[in-house]
Short mmCIF file of C-alpha atoms (C1' of nucleotides) in Angstrom, two decimals:
data_model
loop_
_atom_site.label_atom_id
_atom_site.label_comp_id
_atom_site.label_asym_id
_atom_site.label_seq_id
_atom_site.Cartn_x
_atom_site.Cartn_y
_atom_site.Cartn_z
CA MET A 349 -35.24 0.39 20.17
CA ALA A 350 -32.51 1.41 17.88
CA SER A 351 -33.04 1.80 14.42
CA GLY A 352 -31.58 -1.39 12.65
CA LYS A 353 -32.13 -3.88 15.13
CA VAL A 354 -32.69 -7.42 14.41
CA TYR A 355 -35.74 -9.00 14.12
CA GLY A 356 -35.55 -12.82 12.59
CA ALA A 357 -38.11 -14.92 11.81
CA SER A 358 -37.97 -18.81 10.59
CA ASN A 359 -39.43 -17.49 7.36
CA MET A 360 -39.36 -13.79 7.30
CA THR A 361 -37.04 -11.19 8.72
CA VAL A 362 -38.35 -7.88 10.01
CA LEU A 363 -36.40 -4.49 10.36
CA LEU A 364 -37.67 -1.74 12.46
CA GLN A 365 -36.50 1.50 11.24
CA ASN A 366 -38.09 4.14 13.15
CA ASP A 367 -40.98 5.14 11.00
CA ARG A 368 -40.10 3.08 8.04
CA LEU A 369 -42.57 0.41 8.89
CA PRO A 370 -46.15 0.92 8.50
CA CYS A 371 -46.63 -1.33 11.67
CA SER A 372 -46.02 -0.73 15.13
CA SER A 373 -42.54 -0.86 16.17
CA GLU A 374 -43.59 -1.01 19.62
CA VAL A 375 -45.69 -4.09 19.10
CA LEU A 376 -42.88 -6.22 17.25
CA GLU A 377 -40.41 -5.03 20.11
CA SER A 378 -42.35 -6.62 22.60
CA LEU A 379 -42.25 -9.55 20.72
CA TRP A 380 -38.50 -9.97 20.42
CA VAL A 381 -36.71 -11.65 23.00
CA HIS A 382 -32.88 -10.75 23.03
CA PRO A 383 -30.34 -13.86 23.02
CA ALA A 384 -28.61 -12.82 26.29
CA ASP A 385 -32.06 -12.63 27.71
CA PRO A 386 -32.85 -15.75 30.48
CA SER A 387 -36.07 -16.49 27.87
CA PHE A 388 -33.72 -16.75 25.11
CA GLN A 389 -34.20 -20.23 24.20
CA GLY A 390 -32.68 -21.70 21.10
CA SER A 391 -35.15 -20.94 18.36
CA LYS A 392 -37.61 -18.69 20.91
CA SER A 393 -34.99 -15.95 20.72
CA MET A 394 -37.17 -14.94 17.89
CA VAL A 395 -40.55 -14.53 17.18
CA ASP A 396 -41.82 -17.55 14.97
CA PHE A 397 -43.65 -15.86 12.58
CA GLU A 398 -43.81 -18.73 10.39
CA ASN A 399 -46.10 -20.46 13.24
CA ALA A 400 -47.95 -17.49 14.00
CA SER A 401 -48.89 -17.04 10.33
CA SER A 402 -49.65 -20.74 10.04
CA ASN A 403 -51.91 -20.09 12.95
CA PRO A 404 -55.37 -21.80 11.31
CA ASP A 405 -57.33 -18.88 12.43
CA GLY A 406 -54.58 -16.17 12.23
CA ALA A 407 -54.76 -15.43 15.56
CA PHE A 408 -51.49 -13.54 15.42
CA PHE A 409 -52.33 -10.93 13.10
CA GLU A 410 -55.86 -10.81 14.51
CA ARG A 411 -54.44 -9.97 17.68
CA LEU A 412 -52.10 -7.83 16.77
CA GLU A 413 -54.70 -5.50 14.71
CA LYS A 414 -57.04 -5.84 17.35
CA GLU A 415 -54.86 -4.68 20.30
CA GLU A 416 -52.81 -1.91 18.50
CA ASN A 417 -55.69 -1.35 16.39
CA ILE A 418 -53.75 -0.72 13.54
CA ASP A 419 -53.62 -2.31 9.80
CA VAL A 420 -50.95 -4.97 9.66
CA ASP A 421 -49.65 -4.75 6.21
CA PHE A 422 -47.76 -8.19 6.08
CA ASP A 423 -46.13 -8.14 2.88
CA SER A 424 -44.57 -4.51 3.48
CA CYS A 425 -43.78 -5.44 6.74
CA PHE A 426 -41.86 -8.29 6.63
CA HIS A 427 -40.85 -8.67 2.72
CA GLN A 428 -38.10 -6.01 2.33
CA PRO A 429 -35.75 -7.08 -0.13
CA GLY A 430 -32.68 -5.44 0.48
CA LYS A 431 -33.32 -3.98 4.03
CA LYS A 432 -29.98 -4.95 6.40
CA ARG A 433 -31.16 -6.36 9.19
CA ARG A 434 -28.15 -6.38 11.51
CA LEU A 435 -27.25 -9.78 13.50
CA THR A 436 -26.98 -9.48 16.93
CA SER A 437 -23.15 -9.72 18.58
CA GLU A 438 -24.20 -13.00 20.49
CA GLN A 439 -25.40 -14.30 17.24
CA VAL A 440 -22.14 -13.14 15.43
CA GLN A 441 -19.96 -14.50 18.00
CA PHE A 442 -21.64 -17.65 17.91
CA LEU A 443 -21.53 -17.98 14.38
CA GLU A 444 -17.70 -16.77 14.34
CA ARG A 445 -17.29 -19.97 16.81
CA ASN A 446 -18.85 -22.43 14.02
CA PHE A 447 -16.55 -20.67 11.40
CA GLU A 448 -13.51 -21.25 13.41
CA VAL A 449 -14.65 -25.04 13.68
CA GLU A 450 -15.67 -25.36 9.98
CA ASN A 451 -15.75 -22.90 7.64
CA LYS A 452 -17.78 -24.63 5.16
CA LEU A 453 -21.58 -25.69 6.01
CA GLU A 454 -23.27 -29.05 5.61
CA PRO A 455 -26.73 -28.88 5.18
CA GLU A 456 -27.76 -30.07 8.50
CA ARG A 457 -25.17 -27.93 10.35
CA LYS A 458 -26.60 -24.89 8.68
CA VAL A 459 -30.09 -26.10 9.74
CA GLN A 460 -28.99 -26.31 13.38
CA LEU A 461 -27.19 -23.32 13.37
CA ALA A 462 -30.19 -21.69 11.89
CA LYS A 463 -32.69 -22.98 14.93
CA GLU A 464 -29.98 -22.03 17.76
CA LEU A 465 -29.76 -18.61 16.12
CA GLY A 466 -33.42 -17.95 15.47
CA LEU A 467 -32.59 -17.36 11.95
CA GLN A 468 -33.20 -18.53 8.41
CA PRO A 469 -30.73 -21.34 6.66
CA ARG A 470 -30.73 -19.31 4.28
CA GLN A 471 -29.05 -16.24 6.39
CA VAL A 472 -26.48 -18.69 7.77
CA ALA A 473 -25.37 -19.53 4.69
CA ILE A 474 -24.98 -16.19 3.47
CA TRP A 475 -22.99 -14.87 6.77
CA PHE A 476 -20.69 -18.15 5.89
CA GLN A 477 -20.54 -17.23 2.28
CA ASN A 478 -19.61 -13.73 3.39
CA ARG A 479 -17.17 -14.64 5.96
CA ARG A 480 -15.35 -16.81 4.15
CA ALA A 481 -14.93 -13.87 1.55
CA ARG A 482 -13.83 -11.43 4.03
CA PHE A 483 -11.06 -14.40 5.64
CA LYS A 484 -9.79 -14.77 2.18
CA THR A 485 -9.53 -10.85 1.50
CA LYS A 486 -7.79 -11.07 5.46
CA GLN A 487 -5.59 -13.73 4.07
CA LEU A 488 -4.61 -11.69 0.64
CA GLU A 489 -3.76 -8.92 2.43
CA ARG A 490 -1.62 -10.79 4.88
CA ASP A 491 -0.06 -12.60 2.10
CA TYR A 492 0.68 -9.34 0.30
CA GLY A 493 2.56 -7.90 3.48
CA THR A 494 4.46 -10.90 3.79
CA LEU A 495 5.79 -10.56 0.22
CA LYS A 496 6.48 -6.79 0.11
CA ALA A 497 8.49 -7.38 3.46
CA SER A 498 10.36 -10.20 1.67
CA PHE A 499 10.66 -7.88 -1.63
CA ASP A 500 11.74 -4.82 0.22
CA ARG A 501 14.38 -6.86 2.05
CA LEU A 502 15.83 -8.28 -1.16
CA LYS A 503 16.18 -4.93 -2.50
CA SER A 504 17.54 -3.39 -0.01
CA ASP A 505 20.24 -6.23 -0.19
CA TYR A 506 20.70 -5.73 -4.12
CA ASP A 507 21.04 -1.85 -3.34
CA ASN A 508 23.87 -2.68 -0.94
CA LEU A 509 25.65 -5.04 -3.20
CA PHE A 510 25.27 -2.99 -6.06
CA HIS A 511 26.71 0.25 -3.93
CA GLU A 512 29.75 -1.91 -2.81
CA ASN A 513 30.11 -2.99 -6.17
CA GLU A 514 30.32 0.20 -7.90
CA LYS A 515 32.68 1.13 -5.21
CA LEU A 516 34.99 -2.15 -6.14
CA LYS A 517 34.87 -1.11 -9.54
CA GLN A 518 36.25 2.40 -8.76
CA GLU A 519 39.17 0.93 -6.74
CA VAL A 520 40.12 -1.38 -9.45
CA ASN A 521 40.07 1.63 -12.15
CA SER A 522 42.38 3.18 -9.63
CA LEU A 523 44.43 0.40 -9.28
CA LYS A 524 44.62 0.13 -13.26
CA GLU A 525 45.41 3.70 -13.67
CA ARG A 526 48.52 3.15 -11.04
CA LEU A 527 49.70 0.14 -13.24
CA SER A 528 49.74 2.01 -16.65
CA ALA A 529 51.36 4.97 -15.27
CA ARG A 530 54.36 2.65 -13.17
CA ASP A 531 54.28 0.59 -16.86
CA LYS A 532 54.93 3.77 -18.93
CA GLU A 533 57.56 4.93 -16.40
CA LYS A 534 59.15 1.67 -16.46
CA GLU A 535 59.04 1.77 -20.40
CA ASN A 536 60.95 5.04 -19.77
CA SER A 537 63.44 3.97 -17.75
CA ASN A 538 64.19 0.75 -20.05
CA CYS A 539 64.88 3.32 -22.89
CA ASP A 540 67.76 5.04 -20.62
CA LYS A 541 68.79 1.47 -19.41
CA PRO A 542 68.07 -0.95 -22.00
CA SER A 543 70.02 -4.05 -19.91
CA SER A 544 68.97 -4.55 -16.61
CA PRO A 545 65.17 -5.50 -16.98
CA ASP A 546 63.44 -5.52 -13.55
CA LYS A 547 60.88 -8.64 -13.83
CA ASP A 548 59.31 -7.88 -10.41
CA GLN A 549 58.67 -4.46 -10.70
CA ALA A 550 55.09 -4.90 -11.97
CA PRO A 551 54.28 -7.81 -9.83
CA ASP A 552 55.62 -5.27 -6.76
CA VAL A 553 53.19 -2.63 -7.79
CA ILE A 554 50.40 -5.28 -7.65
CA SER A 555 51.96 -6.68 -4.56
CA ASN A 556 52.11 -3.31 -3.23
CA ALA A 557 48.05 -2.83 -4.28
CA VAL A 558 47.24 -5.76 -2.92
CA SER A 559 48.84 -5.15 0.57
CA GLU A 560 47.05 -1.91 0.39
CA ASN A 561 43.79 -3.51 -0.94
CA GLY A 562 44.65 -6.90 -0.40
CA SER A 563 41.61 -7.13 2.13
CA LYS A 564 39.24 -5.27 -0.59
CA VAL A 565 40.35 -7.49 -3.20
CA ALA A 566 39.59 -10.80 -0.84
CA THR A 567 36.05 -8.88 0.09
CA MET A 568 35.31 -8.24 -3.68
CA ILE A 569 35.41 -11.94 -3.99
CA CYS A 570 33.71 -12.83 -1.11
CA LYS A 571 31.05 -9.84 -2.38
CA GLN A 572 30.59 -11.23 -5.96
CA GLU A 573 29.57 -14.52 -4.04
CA ASP A 574 27.18 -12.56 -2.02
CA ALA A 575 26.27 -10.62 -5.32
CA ASN A 576 25.40 -14.49 -7.07
CA SER A 577 23.59 -15.50 -4.12
CA ALA A 578 21.72 -12.41 -3.87
CA LYS A 579 21.00 -12.67 -7.71
CA SER A 580 19.78 -15.98 -7.08
CA ASP A 581 17.05 -14.86 -4.35
CA VAL A 582 14.80 -12.58 -6.90
CA PHE A 583 11.47 -13.85 -7.47
CA ASP A 584 11.18 -15.67 -10.98
CA SER A 585 7.82 -16.22 -11.84
CA ASP A 586 8.81 -19.03 -14.16
CA SER A 587 10.12 -20.83 -11.31
CA PRO A 588 8.30 -24.14 -11.00
CA HIS A 589 8.29 -23.56 -7.31
CA TYR A 590 5.49 -21.05 -7.89
CA THR A 591 1.94 -22.39 -8.63
CA ASP A 592 -1.10 -21.07 -7.46
CA GLY A 593 -1.48 -24.21 -5.16
CA ASN A 594 1.38 -23.98 -3.24
CA HIS A 595 2.13 -20.18 -3.50
CA SER A 596 2.68 -19.38 0.02
CA THR A 597 6.09 -20.67 0.46
CA SER A 598 7.67 -20.51 -2.96
CA PHE A 599 8.38 -16.65 -2.93
CA LEU A 600 11.25 -17.50 -0.22
CA GLU A 601 13.21 -19.92 -2.39
CA PRO A 602 15.79 -19.07 -4.57
CA ALA A 603 14.89 -18.84 -8.39
CA HIS A 604 17.44 -20.40 -10.78
CA SER A 605 17.35 -17.50 -13.29
CA SER A 606 20.50 -16.06 -14.46
CA HIS A 607 19.08 -12.65 -16.00
CA ALA A 608 17.54 -11.24 -12.73
CA PHE A 609 20.65 -9.26 -12.17
CA GLU A 610 22.96 -8.57 -15.05
CA PRO A 611 26.29 -7.11 -14.43
CA ASP A 612 26.53 -3.58 -15.33
CA GLN A 613 29.79 -3.20 -17.80
CA SER A 614 28.64 -0.23 -19.05
CA ASP A 615 31.95 1.41 -17.87
CA PHE A 616 34.40 -1.36 -17.45
CA SER A 617 34.23 -3.82 -20.12
CA GLN A 618 34.72 -7.15 -19.45
CA ASP A 619 37.71 -7.67 -21.56
CA GLU A 620 39.43 -5.08 -19.27
CA GLU A 621 38.14 -6.73 -16.41
CA ASP A 622 39.47 -10.25 -17.73
CA ASN A 623 43.44 -8.70 -18.64
CA LEU A 624 43.58 -7.00 -15.10
CA SER A 625 42.34 -10.10 -13.49
CA ASP A 626 44.91 -12.25 -15.14
CA LYS A 627 47.40 -9.79 -14.02
CA LEU A 628 46.36 -10.05 -10.63
CA LEU A 629 45.81 -13.48 -10.55
CA THR A 630 49.31 -14.65 -11.89
CA GLN A 631 50.72 -12.66 -9.11
CA LEU A 632 48.72 -13.36 -6.04
CA PRO A 633 49.34 -16.83 -4.66
CA CYS A 634 47.88 -15.97 -1.32
CA LEU A 635 44.31 -15.88 -3.55
CA PRO A 636 42.87 -19.31 -4.73
CA LYS A 637 42.67 -20.20 -8.18
CA ALA A 638 39.14 -19.66 -9.40
CA GLU A 639 38.37 -23.37 -10.28
CA ASP A 640 38.79 -23.74 -6.30
CA CYS A 641 36.32 -21.19 -6.19
CA TYR A 642 33.67 -23.37 -7.31
CA TYR A 643 32.76 -26.60 -5.66
CA ASP A 644 31.30 -29.94 -6.97
CA HIS A 645 27.56 -29.17 -7.21
CA ASP A 646 27.04 -32.50 -5.21
CA ASP A 647 28.96 -31.19 -2.26
CA PRO A 648 28.68 -27.59 -2.03
CA PRO A 649 30.82 -26.14 1.13
CA HIS A 650 28.70 -25.57 4.40
CA ASN A 651 29.37 -21.57 4.31
CA SER A 652 28.45 -21.26 0.53
CA CYS A 653 25.99 -19.45 -0.72
CA HIS A 654 25.42 -20.25 -4.35
CA PHE A 655 22.26 -22.26 -3.78
CA GLY A 656 23.61 -24.87 -5.94
CA LEU A 657 23.65 -22.64 -9.22
CA PRO A 658 25.50 -23.74 -11.87
CA VAL A 659 28.96 -21.95 -12.90
CA GLU A 660 27.89 -20.81 -16.17
CA ASP A 661 24.86 -19.02 -14.25
CA GLN A 662 27.12 -17.12 -12.30
CA THR A 663 27.07 -13.99 -14.11
CA PHE A 664 29.04 -12.29 -11.34
CA CYS A 665 32.14 -14.16 -11.84
CA PHE A 666 35.49 -12.09 -11.94
CA TRP A 667 38.06 -13.49 -13.58
CA PRO A 668 38.19 -16.61 -16.49
CA TYR A 669 39.64 -19.64 -15.44
"C1'" DG B 297 -24.73 -45.90 -20.92
"C1'" DA B 298 -25.14 -41.15 -22.87
"C1'" DG B 299 -27.70 -36.66 -22.98
"C1'" DG B 300 -30.59 -33.18 -20.89
"C1'" DT B 301 -32.59 -30.79 -17.21
"C1'" DA B 302 -33.20 -28.97 -12.46
"C1'" DG B 303 -31.49 -28.42 -7.97
"C1'" DG B 304 -28.01 -27.07 -4.69
"C1'" DC B 305 -23.83 -25.04 -3.63
"C1'" DG B 306 -19.52 -21.78 -3.42
"C1'" DA B 307 -17.10 -17.97 -5.23
"C1'" DA B 308 -16.95 -13.70 -6.74
"C1'" DG B 309 -18.66 -9.27 -7.74
"C1'" DT B 310 -22.55 -5.91 -6.41
"C1'" DT B 311 -26.22 -3.19 -3.75
"C1'" DA B 312 -27.96 -1.26 -0.52
"C1'" DC B 313 -28.04 -0.39 4.03
"C1'" DT B 314 -25.73 0.83 9.00
"C1'" DT B 315 -22.57 2.53 11.96
"C1'" DC B 316 -18.93 5.53 13.37
"C1'" DA B 317 -15.81 9.53 13.00
"C1'" DG C 353 -27.51 17.28 11.57
"C1'" DA C 354 -24.52 16.07 7.09
"C1'" DT C 355 -21.12 13.56 4.98
"C1'" DG C 356 -17.84 10.28 3.77
"C1'" DA C 357 -15.55 5.75 4.54
"C1'" DA C 358 -15.87 1.53 6.47
"C1'" DG C 359 -18.32 -2.86 7.40
"C1'" DT C 360 -21.76 -5.86 6.07
"C1'" DA C 361 -26.17 -8.41 5.15
"C1'" DA C 362 -28.55 -9.91 1.15
"C1'" DC C 363 -28.65 -10.04 -3.75
"C1'" DT C 364 -27.30 -11.75 -8.62
"C1'" DT C 365 -24.08 -14.63 -11.38
"C1'" DC C 366 -21.78 -18.21 -13.20
"C1'" DG C 367 -19.76 -22.34 -12.69
"C1'" DC C 368 -19.41 -26.93 -11.14
"C1'" DC C 369 -21.68 -31.20 -9.19
"C1'" DT C 370 -25.00 -34.39 -8.53
"C1'" DA C 371 -29.64 -36.95 -8.95
"C1'" DC C 372 -33.04 -37.83 -11.65
"C1'" DC C 373 -35.24 -39.31 -15.87
#
DNA sequence: GAGGTAGGCGAAGTTACTTCA
DNA sequence: GATGAAGTAACTTCGCCTACC
């Protein structure tokens, strides 16, 4: 008999742990019937010590003392608070099946289960309490995993967009430098030839620049849109969608916060951006006007990824309109 | 009907023990 | 065999609800 085997009775449980018990383990071992045993029948699976002890003449324990020639210390045998009495795998499986059906325990069901398992109703209640606690812990772990995966995905998206944004800023700076160099060159030539101003010169520069980088500029516009949508994906604890009772889905919903991702303007002022953008836009008929980039909130384009953000919330707006 | 009390239950946290690597 | 970590039965405390007086 392995130590720690469970001996349950309707009014007491006994832990056999080698030499810890003052009464004979062999005696108790012989009294125990494993639930898998053919003789296992409901509450008969365990010794009914309550009935035994309630025997009018105390025959059970008298017999125990006689046959084993031992001094049965009832209290020390059966009232050992804090001693662990592992449930058998059959008992656990039975309880698990019942837990799947209903994780709460009505009094009648508790008594019924206790009867069928040969346990005390209190043991059944405690098992259900602990099982609910374990279930909750597992559920929290699952929720955490889901949230973390979502966070990692968003963070990865943000990092990609951030780096792309940095690259595009560098390209804009480079275009600016070329433009100012060309302007200077033009001024010098104007000094030499005051009549014959070439009004199309600057646009040509832009056009050339655009022809070289046109696809990238267009990409820039789209990416700004993406940035806005990515921004709106960030968790917002103030979001009305987040409630204790319904947090399982809200974390995937867009948060309408305008300050989650602030554009980095440390190395490229908004005024500079605006000026350049004005120049670019006035010379780029191929690009849509800014107002055309935004849509009526009630009728967003199908391919849009704005999540219905109001225009004023779109902090990545690249040019004035 | 309002207020006090006892009992039951569940959640959360803890303790003590078992099992296993 | 000793040991630490993980699992778990049982306990404690607290809050809430209900029945009863």
